[in-house]
XYZ file of C-alpha atoms in Angstrom:
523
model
C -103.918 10.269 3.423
C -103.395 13.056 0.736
C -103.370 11.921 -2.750
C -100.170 12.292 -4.378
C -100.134 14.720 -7.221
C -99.510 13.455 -10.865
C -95.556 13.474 -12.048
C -96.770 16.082 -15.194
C -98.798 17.961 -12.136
C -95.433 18.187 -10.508
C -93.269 18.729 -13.139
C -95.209 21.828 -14.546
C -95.602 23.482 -11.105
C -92.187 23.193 -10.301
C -91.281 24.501 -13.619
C -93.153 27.566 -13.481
C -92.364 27.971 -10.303
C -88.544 28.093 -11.035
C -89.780 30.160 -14.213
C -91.873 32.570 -12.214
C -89.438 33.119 -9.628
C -86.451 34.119 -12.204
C -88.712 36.296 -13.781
C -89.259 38.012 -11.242
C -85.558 38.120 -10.038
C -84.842 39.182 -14.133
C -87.375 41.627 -14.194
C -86.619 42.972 -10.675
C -82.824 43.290 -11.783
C -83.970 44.188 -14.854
C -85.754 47.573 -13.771
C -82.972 48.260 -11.029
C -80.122 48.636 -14.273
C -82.445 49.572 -16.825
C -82.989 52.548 -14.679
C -79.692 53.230 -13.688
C -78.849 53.349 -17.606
C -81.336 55.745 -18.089
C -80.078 58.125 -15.231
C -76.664 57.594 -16.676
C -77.790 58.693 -20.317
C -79.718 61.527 -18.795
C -76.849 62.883 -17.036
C -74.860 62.377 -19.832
C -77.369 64.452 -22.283
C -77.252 67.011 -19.546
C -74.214 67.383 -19.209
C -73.733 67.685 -23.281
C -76.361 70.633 -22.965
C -74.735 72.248 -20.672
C -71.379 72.228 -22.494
C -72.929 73.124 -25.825
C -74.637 76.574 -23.814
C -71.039 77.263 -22.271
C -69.531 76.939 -25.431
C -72.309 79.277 -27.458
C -70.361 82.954 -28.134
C -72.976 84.437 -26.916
C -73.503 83.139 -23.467
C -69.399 83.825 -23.080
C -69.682 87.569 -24.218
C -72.770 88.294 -22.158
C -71.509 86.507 -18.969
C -68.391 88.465 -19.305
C -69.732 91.732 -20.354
C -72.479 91.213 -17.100
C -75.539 90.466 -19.515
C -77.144 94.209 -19.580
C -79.258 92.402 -22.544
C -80.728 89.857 -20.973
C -79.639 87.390 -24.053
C -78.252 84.740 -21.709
C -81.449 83.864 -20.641
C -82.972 84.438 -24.635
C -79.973 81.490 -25.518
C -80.642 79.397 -22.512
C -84.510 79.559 -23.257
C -84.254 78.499 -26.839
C -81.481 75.542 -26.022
C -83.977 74.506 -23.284
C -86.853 74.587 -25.345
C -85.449 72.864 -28.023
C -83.594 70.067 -26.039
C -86.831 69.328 -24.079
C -84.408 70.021 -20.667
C -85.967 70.654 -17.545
C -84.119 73.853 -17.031
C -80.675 75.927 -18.410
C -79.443 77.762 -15.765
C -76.046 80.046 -16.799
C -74.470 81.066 -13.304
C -71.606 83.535 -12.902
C -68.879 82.542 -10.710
C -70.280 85.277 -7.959
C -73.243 82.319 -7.885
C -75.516 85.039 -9.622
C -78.345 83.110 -12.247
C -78.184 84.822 -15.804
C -80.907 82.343 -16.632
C -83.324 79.872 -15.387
C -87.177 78.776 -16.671
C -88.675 80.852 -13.737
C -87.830 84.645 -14.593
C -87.935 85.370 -10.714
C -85.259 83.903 -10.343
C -83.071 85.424 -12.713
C -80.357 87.986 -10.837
C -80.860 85.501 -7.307
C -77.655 83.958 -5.804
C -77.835 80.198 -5.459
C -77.582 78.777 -2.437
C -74.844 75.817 -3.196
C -71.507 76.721 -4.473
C -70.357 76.869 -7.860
C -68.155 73.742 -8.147
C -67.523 73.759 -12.065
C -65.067 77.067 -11.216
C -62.362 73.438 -10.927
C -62.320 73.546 -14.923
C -63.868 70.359 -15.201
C -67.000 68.881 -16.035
C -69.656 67.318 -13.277
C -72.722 65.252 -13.319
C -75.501 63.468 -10.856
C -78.624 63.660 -9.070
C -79.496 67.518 -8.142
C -82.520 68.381 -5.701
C -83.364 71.423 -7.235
C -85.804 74.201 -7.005
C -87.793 72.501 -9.984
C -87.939 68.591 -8.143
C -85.053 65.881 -8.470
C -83.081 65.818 -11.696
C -80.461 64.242 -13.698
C -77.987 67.456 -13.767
C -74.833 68.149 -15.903
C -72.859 71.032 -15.104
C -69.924 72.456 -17.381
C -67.161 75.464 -16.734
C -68.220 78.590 -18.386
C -65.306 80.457 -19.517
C -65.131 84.624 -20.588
C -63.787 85.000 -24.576
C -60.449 85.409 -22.694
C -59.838 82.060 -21.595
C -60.543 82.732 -17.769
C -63.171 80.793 -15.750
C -66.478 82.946 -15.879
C -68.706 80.487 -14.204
C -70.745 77.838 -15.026
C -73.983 76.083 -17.003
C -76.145 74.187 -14.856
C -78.807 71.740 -17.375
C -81.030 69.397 -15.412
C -83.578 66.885 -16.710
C -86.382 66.103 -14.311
C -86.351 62.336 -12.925
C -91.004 62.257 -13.979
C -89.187 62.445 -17.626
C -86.494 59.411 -16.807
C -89.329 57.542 -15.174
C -91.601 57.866 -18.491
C -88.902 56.388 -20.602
C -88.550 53.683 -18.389
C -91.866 52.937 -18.272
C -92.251 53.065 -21.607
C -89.790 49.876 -21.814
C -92.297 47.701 -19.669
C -94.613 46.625 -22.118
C -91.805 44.900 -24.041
C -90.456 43.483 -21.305
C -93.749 41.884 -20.460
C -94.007 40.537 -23.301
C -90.996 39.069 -23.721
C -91.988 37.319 -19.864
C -95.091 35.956 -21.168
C -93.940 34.671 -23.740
C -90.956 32.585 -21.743
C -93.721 31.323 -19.090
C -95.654 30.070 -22.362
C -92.786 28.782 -23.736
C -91.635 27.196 -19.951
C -95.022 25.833 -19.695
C -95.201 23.609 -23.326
C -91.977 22.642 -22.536
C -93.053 21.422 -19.440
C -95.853 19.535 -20.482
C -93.516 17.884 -23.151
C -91.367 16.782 -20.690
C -93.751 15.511 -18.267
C -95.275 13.189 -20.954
C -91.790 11.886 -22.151
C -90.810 11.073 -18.630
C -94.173 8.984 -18.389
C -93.726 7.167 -21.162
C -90.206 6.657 -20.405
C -91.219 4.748 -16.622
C -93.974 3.602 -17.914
C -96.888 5.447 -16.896
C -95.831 5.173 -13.485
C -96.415 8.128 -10.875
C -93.771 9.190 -8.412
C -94.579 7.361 -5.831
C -95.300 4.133 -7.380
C -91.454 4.277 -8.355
C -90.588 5.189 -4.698
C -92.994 1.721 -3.607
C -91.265 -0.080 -6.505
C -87.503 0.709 -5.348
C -88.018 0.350 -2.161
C -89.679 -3.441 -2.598
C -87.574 -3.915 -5.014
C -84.335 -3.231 -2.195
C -86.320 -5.162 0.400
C -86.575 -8.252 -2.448
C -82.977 -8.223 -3.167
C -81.388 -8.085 -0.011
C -83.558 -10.044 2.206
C -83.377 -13.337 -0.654
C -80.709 -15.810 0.285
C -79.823 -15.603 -3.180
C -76.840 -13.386 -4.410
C -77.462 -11.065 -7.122
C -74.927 -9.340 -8.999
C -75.741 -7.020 -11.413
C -73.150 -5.508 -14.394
C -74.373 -2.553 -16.930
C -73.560 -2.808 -20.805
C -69.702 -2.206 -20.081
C -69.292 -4.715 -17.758
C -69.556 -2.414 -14.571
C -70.929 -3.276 -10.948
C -74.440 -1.657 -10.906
C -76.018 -3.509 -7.589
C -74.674 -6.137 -5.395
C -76.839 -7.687 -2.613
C -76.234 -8.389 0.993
C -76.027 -12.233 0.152
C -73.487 -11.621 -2.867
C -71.311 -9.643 -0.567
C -70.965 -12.874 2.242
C -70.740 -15.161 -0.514
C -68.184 -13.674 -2.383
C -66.273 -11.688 0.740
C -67.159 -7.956 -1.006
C -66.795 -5.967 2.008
C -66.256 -2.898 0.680
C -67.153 -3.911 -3.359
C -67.615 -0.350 -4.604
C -70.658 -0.017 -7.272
C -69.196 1.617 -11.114
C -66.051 -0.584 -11.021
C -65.483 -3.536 -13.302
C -65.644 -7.299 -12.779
C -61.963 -6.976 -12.777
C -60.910 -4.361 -10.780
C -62.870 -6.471 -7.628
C -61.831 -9.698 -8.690
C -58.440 -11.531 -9.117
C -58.149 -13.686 -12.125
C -59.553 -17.012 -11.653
C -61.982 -19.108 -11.907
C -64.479 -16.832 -10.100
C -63.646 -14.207 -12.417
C -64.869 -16.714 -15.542
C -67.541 -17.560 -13.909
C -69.146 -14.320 -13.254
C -67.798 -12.605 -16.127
C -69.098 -15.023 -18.720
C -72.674 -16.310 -19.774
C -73.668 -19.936 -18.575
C -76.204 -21.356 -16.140
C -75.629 -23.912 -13.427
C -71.790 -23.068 -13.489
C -69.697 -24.618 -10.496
C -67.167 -22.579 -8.654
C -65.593 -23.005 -5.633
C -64.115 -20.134 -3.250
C -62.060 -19.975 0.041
C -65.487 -20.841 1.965
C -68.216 -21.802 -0.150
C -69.544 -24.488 -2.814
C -71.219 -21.536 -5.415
C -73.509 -22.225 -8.074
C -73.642 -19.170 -10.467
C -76.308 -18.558 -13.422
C -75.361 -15.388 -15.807
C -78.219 -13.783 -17.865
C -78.447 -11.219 -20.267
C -81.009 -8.088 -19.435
C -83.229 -7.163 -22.134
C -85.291 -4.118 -22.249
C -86.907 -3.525 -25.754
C -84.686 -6.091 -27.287
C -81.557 -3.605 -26.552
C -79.105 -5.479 -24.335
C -78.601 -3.038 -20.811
C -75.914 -5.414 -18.928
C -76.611 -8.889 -17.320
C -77.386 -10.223 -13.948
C -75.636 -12.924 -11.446
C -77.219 -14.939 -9.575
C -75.397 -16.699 -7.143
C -76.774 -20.133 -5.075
C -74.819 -21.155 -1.789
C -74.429 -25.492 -2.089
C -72.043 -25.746 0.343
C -73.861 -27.832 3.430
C -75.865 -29.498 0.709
C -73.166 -30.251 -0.959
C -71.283 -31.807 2.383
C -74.249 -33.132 2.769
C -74.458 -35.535 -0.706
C -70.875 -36.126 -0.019
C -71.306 -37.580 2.968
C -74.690 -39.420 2.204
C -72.774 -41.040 -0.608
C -69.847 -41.986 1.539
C -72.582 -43.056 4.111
C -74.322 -45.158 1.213
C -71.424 -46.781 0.362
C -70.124 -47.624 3.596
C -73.785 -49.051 4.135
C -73.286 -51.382 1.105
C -70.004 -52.822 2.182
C -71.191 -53.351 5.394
C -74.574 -55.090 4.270
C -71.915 -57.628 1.753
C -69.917 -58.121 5.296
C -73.090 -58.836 6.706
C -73.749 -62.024 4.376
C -70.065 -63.309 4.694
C -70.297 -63.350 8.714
C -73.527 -64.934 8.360
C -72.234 -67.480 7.130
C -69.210 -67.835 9.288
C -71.195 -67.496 12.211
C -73.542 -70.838 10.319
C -69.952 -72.538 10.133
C -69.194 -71.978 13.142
C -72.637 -73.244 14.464
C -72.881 -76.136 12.756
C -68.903 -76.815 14.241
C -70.153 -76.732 17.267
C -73.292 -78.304 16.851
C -70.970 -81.460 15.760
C -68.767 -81.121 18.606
C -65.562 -80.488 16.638
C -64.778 -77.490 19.919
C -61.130 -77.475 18.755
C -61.694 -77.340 14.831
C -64.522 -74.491 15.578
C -61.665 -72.464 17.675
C -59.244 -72.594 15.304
C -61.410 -71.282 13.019
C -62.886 -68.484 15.399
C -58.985 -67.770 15.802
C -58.240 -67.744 11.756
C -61.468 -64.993 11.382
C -60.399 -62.790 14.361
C -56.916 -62.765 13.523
C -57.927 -61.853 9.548
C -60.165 -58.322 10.752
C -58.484 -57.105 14.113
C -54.712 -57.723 12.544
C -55.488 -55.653 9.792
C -56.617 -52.867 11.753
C -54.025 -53.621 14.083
C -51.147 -53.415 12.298
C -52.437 -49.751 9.940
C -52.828 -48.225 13.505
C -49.589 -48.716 14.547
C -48.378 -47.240 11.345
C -50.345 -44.401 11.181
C -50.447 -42.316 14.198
C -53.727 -40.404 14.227
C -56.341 -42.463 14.611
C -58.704 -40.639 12.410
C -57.005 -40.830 9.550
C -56.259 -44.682 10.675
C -60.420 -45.230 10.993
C -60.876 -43.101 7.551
C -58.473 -45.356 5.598
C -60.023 -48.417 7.451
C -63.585 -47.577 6.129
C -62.388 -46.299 2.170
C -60.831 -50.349 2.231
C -63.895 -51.492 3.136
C -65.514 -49.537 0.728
C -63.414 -50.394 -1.952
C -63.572 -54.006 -1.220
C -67.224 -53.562 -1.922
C -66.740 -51.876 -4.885
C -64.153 -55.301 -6.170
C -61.294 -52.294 -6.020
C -58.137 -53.361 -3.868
C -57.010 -50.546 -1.561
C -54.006 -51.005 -0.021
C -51.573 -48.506 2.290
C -48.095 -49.058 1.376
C -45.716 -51.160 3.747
C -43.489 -48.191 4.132
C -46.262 -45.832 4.792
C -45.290 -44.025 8.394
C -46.958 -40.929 9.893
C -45.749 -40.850 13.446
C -47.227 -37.539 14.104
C -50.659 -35.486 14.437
C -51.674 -34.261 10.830
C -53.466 -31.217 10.053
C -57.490 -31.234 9.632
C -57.735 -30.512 6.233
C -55.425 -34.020 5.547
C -58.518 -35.936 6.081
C -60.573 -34.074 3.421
C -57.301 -33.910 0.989
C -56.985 -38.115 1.424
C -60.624 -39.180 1.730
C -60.923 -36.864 -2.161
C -58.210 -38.171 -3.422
C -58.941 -42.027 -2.482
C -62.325 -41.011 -3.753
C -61.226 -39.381 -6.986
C -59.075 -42.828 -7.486
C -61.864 -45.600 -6.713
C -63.911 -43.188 -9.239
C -60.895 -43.934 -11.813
C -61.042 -47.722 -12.019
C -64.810 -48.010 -10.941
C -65.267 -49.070 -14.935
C -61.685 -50.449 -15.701
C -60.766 -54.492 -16.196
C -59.827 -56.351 -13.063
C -57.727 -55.989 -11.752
C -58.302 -52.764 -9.678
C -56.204 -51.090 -7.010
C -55.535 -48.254 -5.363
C -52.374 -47.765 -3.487
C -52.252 -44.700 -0.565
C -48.903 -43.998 0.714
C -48.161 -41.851 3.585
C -44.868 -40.197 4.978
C -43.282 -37.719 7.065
C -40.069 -36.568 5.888
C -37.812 -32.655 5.950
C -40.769 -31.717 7.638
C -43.526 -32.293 5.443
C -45.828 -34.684 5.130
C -45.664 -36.603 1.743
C -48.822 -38.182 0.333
C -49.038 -40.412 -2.968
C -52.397 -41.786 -4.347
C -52.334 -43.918 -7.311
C -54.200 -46.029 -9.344
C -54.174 -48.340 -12.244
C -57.363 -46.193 -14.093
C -56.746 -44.445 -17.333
C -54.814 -41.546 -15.299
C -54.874 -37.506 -16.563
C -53.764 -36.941 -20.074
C -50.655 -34.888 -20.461
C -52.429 -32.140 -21.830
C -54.991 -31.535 -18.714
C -52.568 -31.967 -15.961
C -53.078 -28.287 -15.131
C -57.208 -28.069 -15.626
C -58.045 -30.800 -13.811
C -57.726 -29.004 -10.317
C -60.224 -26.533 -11.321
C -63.536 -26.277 -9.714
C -66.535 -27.947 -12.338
C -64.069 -29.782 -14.637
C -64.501 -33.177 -15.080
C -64.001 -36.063 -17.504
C -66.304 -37.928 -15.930
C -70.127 -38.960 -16.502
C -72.277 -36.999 -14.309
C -74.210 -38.047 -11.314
C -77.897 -37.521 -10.204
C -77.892 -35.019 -7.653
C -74.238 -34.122 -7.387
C -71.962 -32.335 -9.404
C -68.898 -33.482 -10.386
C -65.380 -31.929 -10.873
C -65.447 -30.548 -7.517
C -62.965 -33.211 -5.019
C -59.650 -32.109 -6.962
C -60.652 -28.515 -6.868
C -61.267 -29.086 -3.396
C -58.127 -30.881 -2.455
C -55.922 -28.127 -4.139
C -57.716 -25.124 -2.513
C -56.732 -26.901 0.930
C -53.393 -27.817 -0.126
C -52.260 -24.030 -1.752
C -53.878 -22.584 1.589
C -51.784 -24.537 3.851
C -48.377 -23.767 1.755
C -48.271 -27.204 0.438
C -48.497 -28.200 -3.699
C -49.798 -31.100 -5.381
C -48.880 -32.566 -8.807
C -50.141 -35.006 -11.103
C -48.523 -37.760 -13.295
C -49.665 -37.962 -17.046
C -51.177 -41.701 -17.270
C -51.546 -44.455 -17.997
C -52.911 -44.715 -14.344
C -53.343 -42.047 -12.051
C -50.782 -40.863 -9.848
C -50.800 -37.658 -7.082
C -48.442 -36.337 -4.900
C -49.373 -34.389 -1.897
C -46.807 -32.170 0.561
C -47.728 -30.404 3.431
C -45.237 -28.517 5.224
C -45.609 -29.064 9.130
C -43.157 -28.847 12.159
C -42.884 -31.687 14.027
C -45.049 -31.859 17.050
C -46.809 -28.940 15.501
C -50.771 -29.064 14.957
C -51.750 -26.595 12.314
């Protein structure tokens, strides 16, 4: 493989290539009007000659009077000679030469008409006898007024050429000194860009950006990045799923892409492990300030998806709990089942069926009698285990004798009661005996009413509003799983199925659930 060149390498070839090339273009452009000038000015001084010899008395008198003298030609000489013109031709308007710097041809017609017999003055480019020419020619007029003929002056082209030639020196000098001046600059550039990426070369950038797009986009981390005025700057492929930016556009601000909110605190302001829950995921966002040269350059988001771990605590815990209650149960069938042994063992059959009766009757009636109240039998079985849970926990749970849900419920009314039973047994985990929890469920103008409450402290008046927002709590937190996240979850469920929740102030906690549903309806 070819070795890449050096950035200063690059930089001062391309520069004086760019310089070379205009110079060449100037000086090429430079020649092409510089000579047309000079063509211009000769034509000009020509054409000044002439009208100075057709103005002389002399010439007029002697063109009129036919010039038996021969002092035309003595004028036209002398102006020539003096004027450093090529030649001073006086013609009559018969096209008969009075004068001209060959004597030979003095008394010879010309072969091209006389055109200055118009009155008026001409000028350009004349092939004549003595080479090509800059040529003026001016109307010659008799002492009486009338049109006598005309003064040809020419300057030869060699002449025109030496003055312009006599320019290129300067102009030369004026290029070398611009490619000298092209090429410091150059090299003064080259060395500030180095220092400015850090001694890097061209294509160690070009390796460096393109790891550093392969790092950023292939972690399943999201990274968010915001310049010094708070504007998007880079946004990974994991950010974008995360946070649903289809089509975030880089150089707008935090809050043109998005709504106010919680997300929009989040990522907007500095903290690290901050909770914050969206439509889909559980998010865990760390903000940090970017620092190059202790001059602050924006920040950078990161952004960690806990969402299946999260479900995954959540349900280990409920699992863990459930496990305890069932391990007390364990000990009090135990010793039913020795009571019931040692019945038998004594012969008392009747005493020992009675008894078998009084157990059976005490956990099948419960269950019994919930599941005729409440019609889907998942929410029957999820209330069945949070008793049992709560029973471990010395919490009575109860479902209120006019609780009546005679229809299937949506999904999400699992999560939004198992939360809120959760939130509650939470409540008076660490309150005096005694404890309960009371979960009442109805269907009424088509909604579906729920009502959790419990005799814990309850929601001060003042929070009623922030306790439904993801990572507030007012609660000691847990090893492994954050708290202030079942409320938040429970209201992003209920505002996305068109329901609303509200909360009592305390003493003792108290929330109200509705759900709009048709009848017969499954959402």
């Amino acid at each position: 493989m070819r070795h890449p060149r050096a950035l200063s390498s690059l930089i001062l070839g391309y520069v004086l290539a760019i310089l070379v090339v205009t110079m060449v273009l100037g000086f090429a452009l430079y020649t092409q009007v510089t000579r047309d000038l000079l063509d211009r000015y000769s034509e000009r001084q020509a054409l000044s000659v002439a009208e100075a010899v057709a103005a002389d008395p002399a010439v007029r008198a002697g063109i009129a009077g036919g010039d038996r003298t021969g002092a035309v030609q003595r004028v036209a000489e002398d102006v020539r000679t003096a004027s450093g013109a090529a030649y001073v031709v006086v013609i009559d308007r018969d096209g008969i030469r009075h004068s001209h710097p060959n004597p030979a041809l003095v008394g010879r017609r010309i072969e091209e008409p006389v055109i200055a017999l118009d009155g008026r003055s001409h000028v350009g480019l004349d092939a004549g006898s003595l080479g090509d020419s800059a040529n003026g020619k001016a109307p010659l007029r008799a002492p009486d007024g009338t049109l006598a003929g005309e003064v040809s002056v020419g300057i030869l082209e060699t002449d025109v050429s030496q003055h312009f030639w006599a320019e290129v020196p300067t102009l030369l000098r004026y290029t070398g000194a611009a490619l000298l001046a092209g090429t410091l600059i150059a090299l003064v550039l080259a060395r500030r860009l180095k220092r400015m990426t850090f001694g890097l070369e061209l294509h160690e950038l070009a390796s460096l950006l393109q790891e550093r797009e392969a790092t950023l986009h292939g972690i399943r981390e999201g990274v968010v990045a915001f310049d010094r005025q708070g504007r998007l700057t880079m946004v990974n492929d994991e950010a974008r799923r995360l946070l649903r930016w289809r089509s975030a556009e880089l150089g707008r601000t935090l809050d043109e892409v998005v709504p106010e909110g919680r997300l929009r605190e989040v990522l907007g302001g500095d903290g690290i492990d901050q909770i914050v829950l969206t439509d889909e995921h559980l998010l865990v966002a760390n903000r940090m300030p970017v620092r190059v040269r202790g001059r602050d350059v924006g920040s950078v988001v990161t952004l960690r998806d806990r969402t299946e771990l999260e479900a995954l605590l959540r349900e280990l815990d409920s699992v863990t709990g459930l496990t305890d209650a069932l391990r007390a149960q364990q000990h009090e069938f135990s010793n039913r089942l020795h009571v019931l042994s040692v019945l038998v063992g004594m012969g008392d059959q009747e005493e020992a069926m009675a008894y078998l009766d009084e157990i059976s009757a005490g956990s099948t009636g419960q269950a019994e009698e919930l599941r005729s109240r409440i019609a889907p039998a998942s929410l029957a079985a999820l209330l069945l285990a949070k008793i049992t849970i709560a029973a471990e926990r010395d919490v009575r749970l109860t479902v209120s004798e006019d609780s009546r849900l005679d229809q299937p419920a949506p999904d999400a009314l699992l999560t939004i009661v198992g939360n809120l039973v959760d939130n509650a047994l939470d409540a008076v985990a660490d309150t005096p005996a005694p404890r309960e929890v009371v979960v009442r469920l109805a269907h009424d103008d088509g909604a579906i009413a729920v009502s959790v409450t419990d005799s814990g402290p309850g929601v001060p008046a003042g929070l009623a509003e922030r306790v439904f927002q993801d990572g507030y709590t007012t609660k000691p937190s847990r090893s492994g799983l954050p708290r202030g996240l079942g409320l938040a979850l429970v209201h992003r469920l209920v505002v996305r199925l068109g329901g609303r929740i509200t909360v009592a102030p305390g003493p003792g906690g108290a929330f109200d659930v509705r759900l709009p549903v048709r009848a017969g309806e499954r959402p």
